[in-house]
Amino acid sequence: MKHIKNDKFLFIDDDGQEKTFLRGKYFEFVCLLITDFFEKKIIENEFYSYFISLLNNLEDYEGVDYINHQIPYHWALSIIQNKETTDSYTPEELEKLLELYSKFEEQNDLTSFIIVNTLPS
């Protein structure tokens, strides 16, 4: 399986705030959705390679924003279908998705995949 080259990506957002995108954790959650939510195997298809390339070749805020514009569910479903896809889910699926995300946040001590970097006072 291809890997993310650096778990964290530092960037400056459009408000001039320094932030860190936890791309390794983001990728881990997308993979978790594929295996635990959709109950599919992770297949290294063309879309999988495209997604890895997006994560590994971030240059600035726009790249992070592009990835975060879609929810992890979208990326997982697109990898499964090996194409950019339109995603939708039932209220029951949304509840299951939110439970999985909440558990992932708790296990990884996360509140977001993007962290605001603050200077020590």
Tab-separated table of N, CA and C in Angstrom:
chain	number	residue	atom	x	y	z
A	1	MET	N	0.841	-1.174	0.000
A	1	MET	CA	0.000	0.000	0.000
A	1	MET	C	0.892	1.245	0.000
A	2	LYS	N	0.580	2.194	-0.843
A	2	LYS	CA	1.334	3.447	-0.905
A	2	LYS	C	1.080	4.241	0.368
A	3	HIS	N	2.072	5.013	0.743
A	3	HIS	CA	1.981	5.737	1.998
A	3	HIS	C	2.039	7.243	1.790
A	4	ILE	N	1.577	7.940	2.797
A	4	ILE	CA	1.674	9.390	2.831
A	4	ILE	C	3.102	9.727	3.264
A	5	LYS	N	3.756	10.639	2.528
A	5	LYS	CA	5.177	10.875	2.787
A	5	LYS	C	5.445	11.623	4.096
A	6	ASN	N	4.589	12.505	4.502
A	6	ASN	CA	4.714	13.202	5.789
A	6	ASN	C	3.332	13.266	6.408
A	7	ASP	N	3.243	12.884	7.668
A	7	ASP	CA	1.934	12.878	8.315
A	7	ASP	C	1.316	14.265	8.427
A	8	LYS	N	2.178	15.280	8.558
A	8	LYS	CA	1.677	16.639	8.776
A	8	LYS	C	2.123	17.563	7.653
A	9	PHE	N	1.219	18.476	7.276
A	9	PHE	CA	1.538	19.474	6.260
A	9	PHE	C	1.262	20.852	6.852
A	10	LEU	N	2.309	21.671	6.959
A	10	LEU	CA	2.167	23.031	7.475
A	10	LEU	C	1.796	23.968	6.342
A	11	PHE	N	0.861	24.886	6.619
A	11	PHE	CA	0.449	25.844	5.599
A	11	PHE	C	-0.075	27.115	6.259
A	12	ILE	N	-0.202	28.149	5.466
A	12	ILE	CA	-0.790	29.413	5.902
A	12	ILE	C	-2.133	29.536	5.195
A	13	ASP	N	-3.197	29.751	5.969
A	13	ASP	CA	-4.518	29.856	5.335
A	13	ASP	C	-4.713	31.244	4.740
A	14	ASP	N	-5.872	31.482	4.143
A	14	ASP	CA	-6.108	32.757	3.460
A	14	ASP	C	-6.275	33.925	4.428
A	15	ASP	N	-6.320	33.661	5.735
A	15	ASP	CA	-6.354	34.721	6.743
A	15	ASP	C	-4.978	34.957	7.364
A	16	GLY	N	-3.950	34.274	6.841
A	16	GLY	CA	-2.599	34.432	7.346
A	16	GLY	C	-2.294	33.607	8.589
A	17	GLN	N	-3.185	32.708	8.952
A	17	GLN	CA	-3.008	31.862	10.140
A	17	GLN	C	-2.216	30.607	9.777
A	18	GLU	N	-1.178	30.314	10.571
A	18	GLU	CA	-0.405	29.090	10.341
A	18	GLU	C	-1.175	27.900	10.907
A	19	LYS	N	-1.300	26.865	10.080
A	19	LYS	CA	-2.052	25.676	10.476
A	19	LYS	C	-1.314	24.417	10.044
A	20	THR	N	-1.751	23.303	10.606
A	20	THR	CA	-1.210	21.996	10.251
A	20	THR	C	-2.352	21.103	9.806
A	21	PHE	N	-2.211	20.524	8.619
A	21	PHE	CA	-3.175	19.547	8.118
A	21	PHE	C	-2.629	18.168	8.451
A	22	LEU	N	-3.392	17.401	9.198
A	22	LEU	CA	-2.980	16.051	9.589
A	22	LEU	C	-3.338	15.074	8.476
A	23	ARG	N	-2.583	15.164	7.386
A	23	ARG	CA	-2.931	14.371	6.206
A	23	ARG	C	-2.776	12.877	6.440
A	24	GLY	N	-1.866	12.474	7.297
A	24	GLY	CA	-1.726	11.057	7.628
A	24	GLY	C	-2.966	10.525	8.325
A	25	LYS	N	-3.496	11.291	9.273
A	25	LYS	CA	-4.719	10.891	9.982
A	25	LYS	C	-5.922	10.949	9.046
A	26	TYR	N	-5.937	11.938	8.155
A	26	TYR	CA	-7.029	12.054	7.189
A	26	TYR	C	-7.065	10.804	6.307
A	27	PHE	N	-5.892	10.420	5.802
A	27	PHE	CA	-5.789	9.226	4.965
A	27	PHE	C	-6.193	7.980	5.753
A	28	GLU	N	-5.741	7.905	6.996
A	28	GLU	CA	-6.086	6.766	7.854
A	28	GLU	C	-7.604	6.654	8.017
A	29	PHE	N	-8.281	7.799	8.187
A	29	PHE	CA	-9.734	7.776	8.355
A	29	PHE	C	-10.433	7.367	7.061
A	30	VAL	N	-9.951	7.851	5.928
A	30	VAL	CA	-10.534	7.441	4.636
A	30	VAL	C	-10.402	5.925	4.477
A	31	CYS	N	-9.242	5.385	4.815
A	31	CYS	CA	-9.044	3.926	4.732
A	31	CYS	C	-9.962	3.187	5.697
A	32	LEU	N	-10.149	3.742	6.895
A	32	LEU	CA	-11.055	3.140	7.871
A	32	LEU	C	-12.487	3.106	7.332
A	33	LEU	N	-12.885	4.157	6.648
A	33	LEU	CA	-14.225	4.177	6.048
A	33	LEU	C	-14.374	3.061	5.016
A	34	ILE	N	-13.348	2.889	4.209
A	34	ILE	CA	-13.409	1.839	3.182
A	34	ILE	C	-13.575	0.472	3.844
A	35	THR	N	-12.762	0.194	4.857
A	35	THR	CA	-12.769	-1.145	5.456
A	35	THR	C	-13.885	-1.368	6.469
A	36	ASP	N	-14.174	-0.368	7.301
A	36	ASP	CA	-15.133	-0.574	8.386
A	36	ASP	C	-16.541	-0.070	8.081
A	37	PHE	N	-16.657	1.011	7.336
A	37	PHE	CA	-17.980	1.549	7.017
A	37	PHE	C	-18.565	0.840	5.795
A	38	PHE	N	-17.783	0.819	4.717
A	38	PHE	CA	-18.253	0.184	3.483
A	38	PHE	C	-17.981	-1.322	3.452
A	39	GLU	N	-17.115	-1.771	4.355
A	39	GLU	CA	-16.736	-3.185	4.447
A	39	GLU	C	-16.173	-3.714	3.122
A	40	LYS	N	-15.232	-2.945	2.575
A	40	LYS	CA	-14.547	-3.299	1.328
A	40	LYS	C	-13.050	-3.384	1.592
A	41	LYS	N	-12.358	-4.057	0.695
A	41	LYS	CA	-10.898	-4.089	0.743
A	41	LYS	C	-10.374	-2.825	0.075
A	42	ILE	N	-9.232	-2.369	0.547
A	42	ILE	CA	-8.591	-1.222	-0.089
A	42	ILE	C	-7.843	-1.728	-1.308
A	43	ILE	N	-8.213	-1.204	-2.455
A	43	ILE	CA	-7.586	-1.600	-3.713
A	43	ILE	C	-6.826	-0.396	-4.261
A	44	GLU	N	-5.571	-0.609	-4.602
A	44	GLU	CA	-4.746	0.474	-5.133
A	44	GLU	C	-5.049	0.683	-6.609
A	45	ASN	N	-6.185	1.291	-6.873
A	45	ASN	CA	-6.597	1.573	-8.245
A	45	ASN	C	-6.142	2.979	-8.650
A	46	GLU	N	-6.592	3.443	-9.803
A	46	GLU	CA	-6.181	4.760	-10.295
A	46	GLU	C	-6.630	5.882	-9.371
A	47	PHE	N	-7.841	5.792	-8.854
A	47	PHE	CA	-8.317	6.877	-7.995
A	47	PHE	C	-7.574	6.878	-6.663
A	48	TYR	N	-7.254	5.710	-6.161
A	48	TYR	CA	-6.450	5.605	-4.939
A	48	TYR	C	-5.114	6.327	-5.157
A	49	SER	N	-4.456	6.048	-6.271
A	49	SER	CA	-3.176	6.698	-6.586
A	49	SER	C	-3.343	8.204	-6.732
A	50	TYR	N	-4.429	8.632	-7.355
A	50	TYR	CA	-4.731	10.059	-7.506
A	50	TYR	C	-4.869	10.716	-6.132
A	51	PHE	N	-5.602	10.074	-5.234
A	51	PHE	CA	-5.822	10.626	-3.898
A	51	PHE	C	-4.510	10.703	-3.114
A	52	ILE	N	-3.691	9.657	-3.179
A	52	ILE	CA	-2.376	9.665	-2.525
A	52	ILE	C	-1.533	10.811	-3.083
A	53	SER	N	-1.572	10.989	-4.389
A	53	SER	CA	-0.817	12.065	-5.030
A	53	SER	C	-1.288	13.436	-4.534
A	54	LEU	N	-2.601	13.618	-4.417
A	54	LEU	CA	-3.131	14.884	-3.888
A	54	LEU	C	-2.570	15.154	-2.495
A	55	LEU	N	-2.626	14.145	-1.641
A	55	LEU	CA	-2.154	14.311	-0.266
A	55	LEU	C	-0.646	14.549	-0.205
A	56	ASN	N	0.119	13.844	-1.015
A	56	ASN	CA	1.576	13.944	-0.966
A	56	ASN	C	2.129	15.179	-1.651
A	57	ASN	N	1.366	15.794	-2.526
A	57	ASN	CA	1.888	16.917	-3.303
A	57	ASN	C	1.227	18.242	-2.963
A	58	LEU	N	0.776	18.380	-1.740
A	58	LEU	CA	0.193	19.649	-1.305
A	58	LEU	C	1.249	20.742	-1.363
A	59	GLU	N	0.843	21.923	-1.797
A	59	GLU	CA	1.764	23.047	-1.864
A	59	GLU	C	1.328	24.202	-0.984
A	60	ASP	N	0.017	24.357	-0.804
A	60	ASP	CA	-0.476	25.517	-0.080
A	60	ASP	C	-1.903	25.276	0.417
A	61	TYR	N	-2.489	26.347	0.921
A	61	TYR	CA	-3.839	26.284	1.474
A	61	TYR	C	-4.862	25.775	0.463
A	62	GLU	N	-4.723	26.186	-0.800
A	62	GLU	CA	-5.702	25.769	-1.810
A	62	GLU	C	-5.762	24.251	-1.943
A	63	GLY	N	-4.621	23.584	-1.861
A	63	GLY	CA	-4.598	22.129	-1.943
A	63	GLY	C	-5.313	21.481	-0.771
A	64	VAL	N	-5.063	22.006	0.422
A	64	VAL	CA	-5.735	21.489	1.619
A	64	VAL	C	-7.233	21.751	1.513
A	65	ASP	N	-7.589	22.948	1.073
A	65	ASP	CA	-9.002	23.308	0.930
A	65	ASP	C	-9.695	22.402	-0.086
A	66	TYR	N	-9.006	22.076	-1.172
A	66	TYR	CA	-9.589	21.190	-2.184
A	66	TYR	C	-9.909	19.820	-1.586
A	67	ILE	N	-8.974	19.277	-0.821
A	67	ILE	CA	-9.196	17.966	-0.198
A	67	ILE	C	-10.324	18.043	0.826
A	68	ASN	N	-10.316	19.090	1.647
A	68	ASN	CA	-11.330	19.216	2.692
A	68	ASN	C	-12.682	19.672	2.176
A	69	HIS	N	-12.724	20.150	0.949
A	69	HIS	CA	-14.004	20.551	0.352
A	69	HIS	C	-14.939	19.348	0.257
A	70	GLN	N	-14.361	18.185	0.037
A	70	GLN	CA	-15.119	16.930	0.039
A	70	GLN	C	-14.906	16.259	1.392
A	71	ILE	N	-15.905	15.579	1.891
A	71	ILE	CA	-15.738	14.879	3.162
A	71	ILE	C	-15.015	13.552	2.926
A	72	PRO	N	-14.389	12.992	3.958
A	72	PRO	CA	-13.690	11.712	3.796
A	72	PRO	C	-14.564	10.617	3.177
A	73	TYR	N	-15.846	10.637	3.474
A	73	TYR	CA	-16.797	9.678	2.890
A	73	TYR	C	-16.716	9.709	1.364
A	74	HIS	N	-16.641	10.919	0.802
A	74	HIS	CA	-16.560	11.086	-0.653
A	74	HIS	C	-15.300	10.427	-1.208
A	75	TRP	N	-14.160	10.691	-0.560
A	75	TRP	CA	-12.898	10.130	-1.044
A	75	TRP	C	-12.917	8.611	-0.945
A	76	ALA	N	-13.453	8.078	0.152
A	76	ALA	CA	-13.528	6.619	0.320
A	76	ALA	C	-14.395	5.994	-0.765
A	77	LEU	N	-15.556	6.566	-0.997
A	77	LEU	CA	-16.468	6.040	-2.014
A	77	LEU	C	-15.854	6.146	-3.410
A	78	SER	N	-15.164	7.238	-3.684
A	78	SER	CA	-14.515	7.418	-4.986
A	78	SER	C	-13.405	6.391	-5.200
A	79	ILE	N	-12.664	6.072	-4.139
A	79	ILE	CA	-11.625	5.040	-4.250
A	79	ILE	C	-12.271	3.691	-4.537
A	80	ILE	N	-13.338	3.376	-3.824
A	80	ILE	CA	-14.040	2.106	-4.041
A	80	ILE	C	-14.536	2.000	-5.481
A	81	GLN	N	-15.108	3.095	-5.999
A	81	GLN	CA	-15.678	3.076	-7.348
A	81	GLN	C	-14.646	3.392	-8.428
A	82	ASN	N	-13.435	3.766	-8.015
A	82	ASN	CA	-12.344	4.107	-8.925
A	82	ASN	C	-12.712	5.244	-9.875
A	83	LYS	N	-13.453	6.211	-9.348
A	83	LYS	CA	-13.812	7.403	-10.129
A	83	LYS	C	-14.371	8.457	-9.187
A	84	GLU	N	-14.287	9.702	-9.616
A	84	GLU	CA	-14.928	10.791	-8.878
A	84	GLU	C	-16.416	10.507	-8.891
A	85	THR	N	-17.034	10.562	-7.738
A	85	THR	CA	-18.422	10.139	-7.652
A	85	THR	C	-19.265	11.142	-6.883
A	86	THR	N	-20.545	11.047	-7.068
A	86	THR	CA	-21.489	11.831	-6.283
A	86	THR	C	-21.888	10.969	-5.102
A	87	ASP	N	-21.746	11.512	-3.916
A	87	ASP	CA	-22.056	10.706	-2.745
A	87	ASP	C	-23.340	11.175	-2.077
A	88	SER	N	-24.061	10.223	-1.571
A	88	SER	CA	-25.249	10.498	-0.771
A	88	SER	C	-25.399	9.358	0.221
A	89	TYR	N	-26.096	9.620	1.287
A	89	TYR	CA	-26.277	8.598	2.307
A	89	TYR	C	-27.607	8.802	3.008
A	90	THR	N	-28.086	7.735	3.587
A	90	THR	CA	-29.349	7.759	4.318
A	90	THR	C	-29.100	8.340	5.714
A	91	PRO	N	-30.158	8.737	6.405
A	91	PRO	CA	-29.977	9.203	7.787
A	91	PRO	C	-29.312	8.144	8.677
A	92	GLU	N	-29.619	6.883	8.442
A	92	GLU	CA	-29.000	5.804	9.218
A	92	GLU	C	-27.505	5.705	8.924
A	93	GLU	N	-27.148	5.848	7.654
A	93	GLU	CA	-25.731	5.811	7.279
A	93	GLU	C	-24.995	7.008	7.868
A	94	LEU	N	-25.641	8.170	7.858
A	94	LEU	CA	-25.027	9.362	8.436
A	94	LEU	C	-24.767	9.156	9.927
A	95	GLU	N	-25.719	8.579	10.617
A	95	GLU	CA	-25.543	8.310	12.045
A	95	GLU	C	-24.362	7.361	12.274
A	96	LYS	N	-24.275	6.315	11.477
A	96	LYS	CA	-23.167	5.358	11.587
A	96	LYS	C	-21.834	6.037	11.272
A	97	LEU	N	-21.838	6.901	10.256
A	97	LEU	CA	-20.642	7.642	9.867
A	97	LEU	C	-20.181	8.558	10.999
A	98	LEU	N	-21.111	9.277	11.599
A	98	LEU	CA	-20.770	10.184	12.693
A	98	LEU	C	-20.252	9.425	13.915
A	99	GLU	N	-20.820	8.264	14.186
A	99	GLU	CA	-20.339	7.429	15.295
A	99	GLU	C	-18.908	6.961	15.036
A	100	LEU	N	-18.638	6.537	13.816
A	100	LEU	CA	-17.298	6.077	13.453
A	100	LEU	C	-16.291	7.217	13.572
A	101	TYR	N	-16.676	8.411	13.101
A	101	TYR	CA	-15.794	9.574	13.176
A	101	TYR	C	-15.544	9.966	14.626
A	102	SER	N	-16.585	9.953	15.436
A	102	SER	CA	-16.451	10.295	16.849
A	102	SER	C	-15.493	9.337	17.557
A	103	LYS	N	-15.615	8.066	17.268
A	103	LYS	CA	-14.732	7.057	17.863
A	103	LYS	C	-13.289	7.280	17.387
A	104	PHE	N	-13.124	7.597	16.096
A	104	PHE	CA	-11.794	7.851	15.540
A	104	PHE	C	-11.165	9.069	16.216
A	105	GLU	N	-11.955	10.140	16.379
A	105	GLU	CA	-11.461	11.342	17.057
A	105	GLU	C	-10.992	11.015	18.473
A	106	GLU	N	-11.812	10.272	19.188
A	106	GLU	CA	-11.489	9.929	20.571
A	106	GLU	C	-10.224	9.068	20.654
A	107	GLN	N	-10.131	8.060	19.810
A	107	GLN	CA	-8.972	7.165	19.828
A	107	GLN	C	-7.679	7.873	19.438
A	108	ASN	N	-7.796	8.923	18.633
A	108	ASN	CA	-6.614	9.635	18.142
A	108	ASN	C	-6.429	11.006	18.782
A	109	ASP	N	-7.246	11.308	19.788
A	109	ASP	CA	-7.180	12.589	20.495
A	109	ASP	C	-7.237	13.765	19.512
A	110	LEU	N	-8.223	13.723	18.619
A	110	LEU	CA	-8.401	14.753	17.595
A	110	LEU	C	-9.693	15.525	17.808
A	111	THR	N	-9.694	16.751	17.343
A	111	THR	CA	-10.939	17.507	17.230
A	111	THR	C	-11.152	17.937	15.783
A	112	SER	N	-10.083	17.848	14.993
A	112	SER	CA	-10.136	18.242	13.588
A	112	SER	C	-8.899	17.693	12.882
A	113	PHE	N	-8.985	17.608	11.558
A	113	PHE	CA	-7.812	17.223	10.776
A	113	PHE	C	-6.922	18.431	10.509
A	114	ILE	N	-7.415	19.624	10.839
A	114	ILE	CA	-6.634	20.854	10.686
A	114	ILE	C	-6.478	21.489	12.058
A	115	ILE	N	-5.233	21.758	12.423
A	115	ILE	CA	-4.913	22.319	13.729
A	115	ILE	C	-4.347	23.720	13.538
A	116	VAL	N	-4.819	24.658	14.347
A	116	VAL	CA	-4.275	26.012	14.342
A	116	VAL	C	-3.000	25.990	15.170
A	117	ASN	N	-1.914	26.458	14.579
A	117	ASN	CA	-0.636	26.510	15.291
A	117	ASN	C	-0.584	27.795	16.101
A	118	THR	N	-0.395	27.665	17.388
A	118	THR	CA	-0.309	28.840	18.254
A	118	THR	C	1.091	28.927	18.831
A	119	LEU	N	1.535	30.141	19.034
A	119	LEU	CA	2.853	30.367	19.623
A	119	LEU	C	2.740	30.252	21.137
A	120	PRO	N	3.740	29.661	21.774
A	120	PRO	CA	3.697	29.590	23.241
A	120	PRO	C	3.740	30.988	23.840
A	121	SER	N	2.980	31.193	24.912
A	121	SER	CA	2.966	32.534	25.516
A	121	SER	C	3.932	32.643	26.657
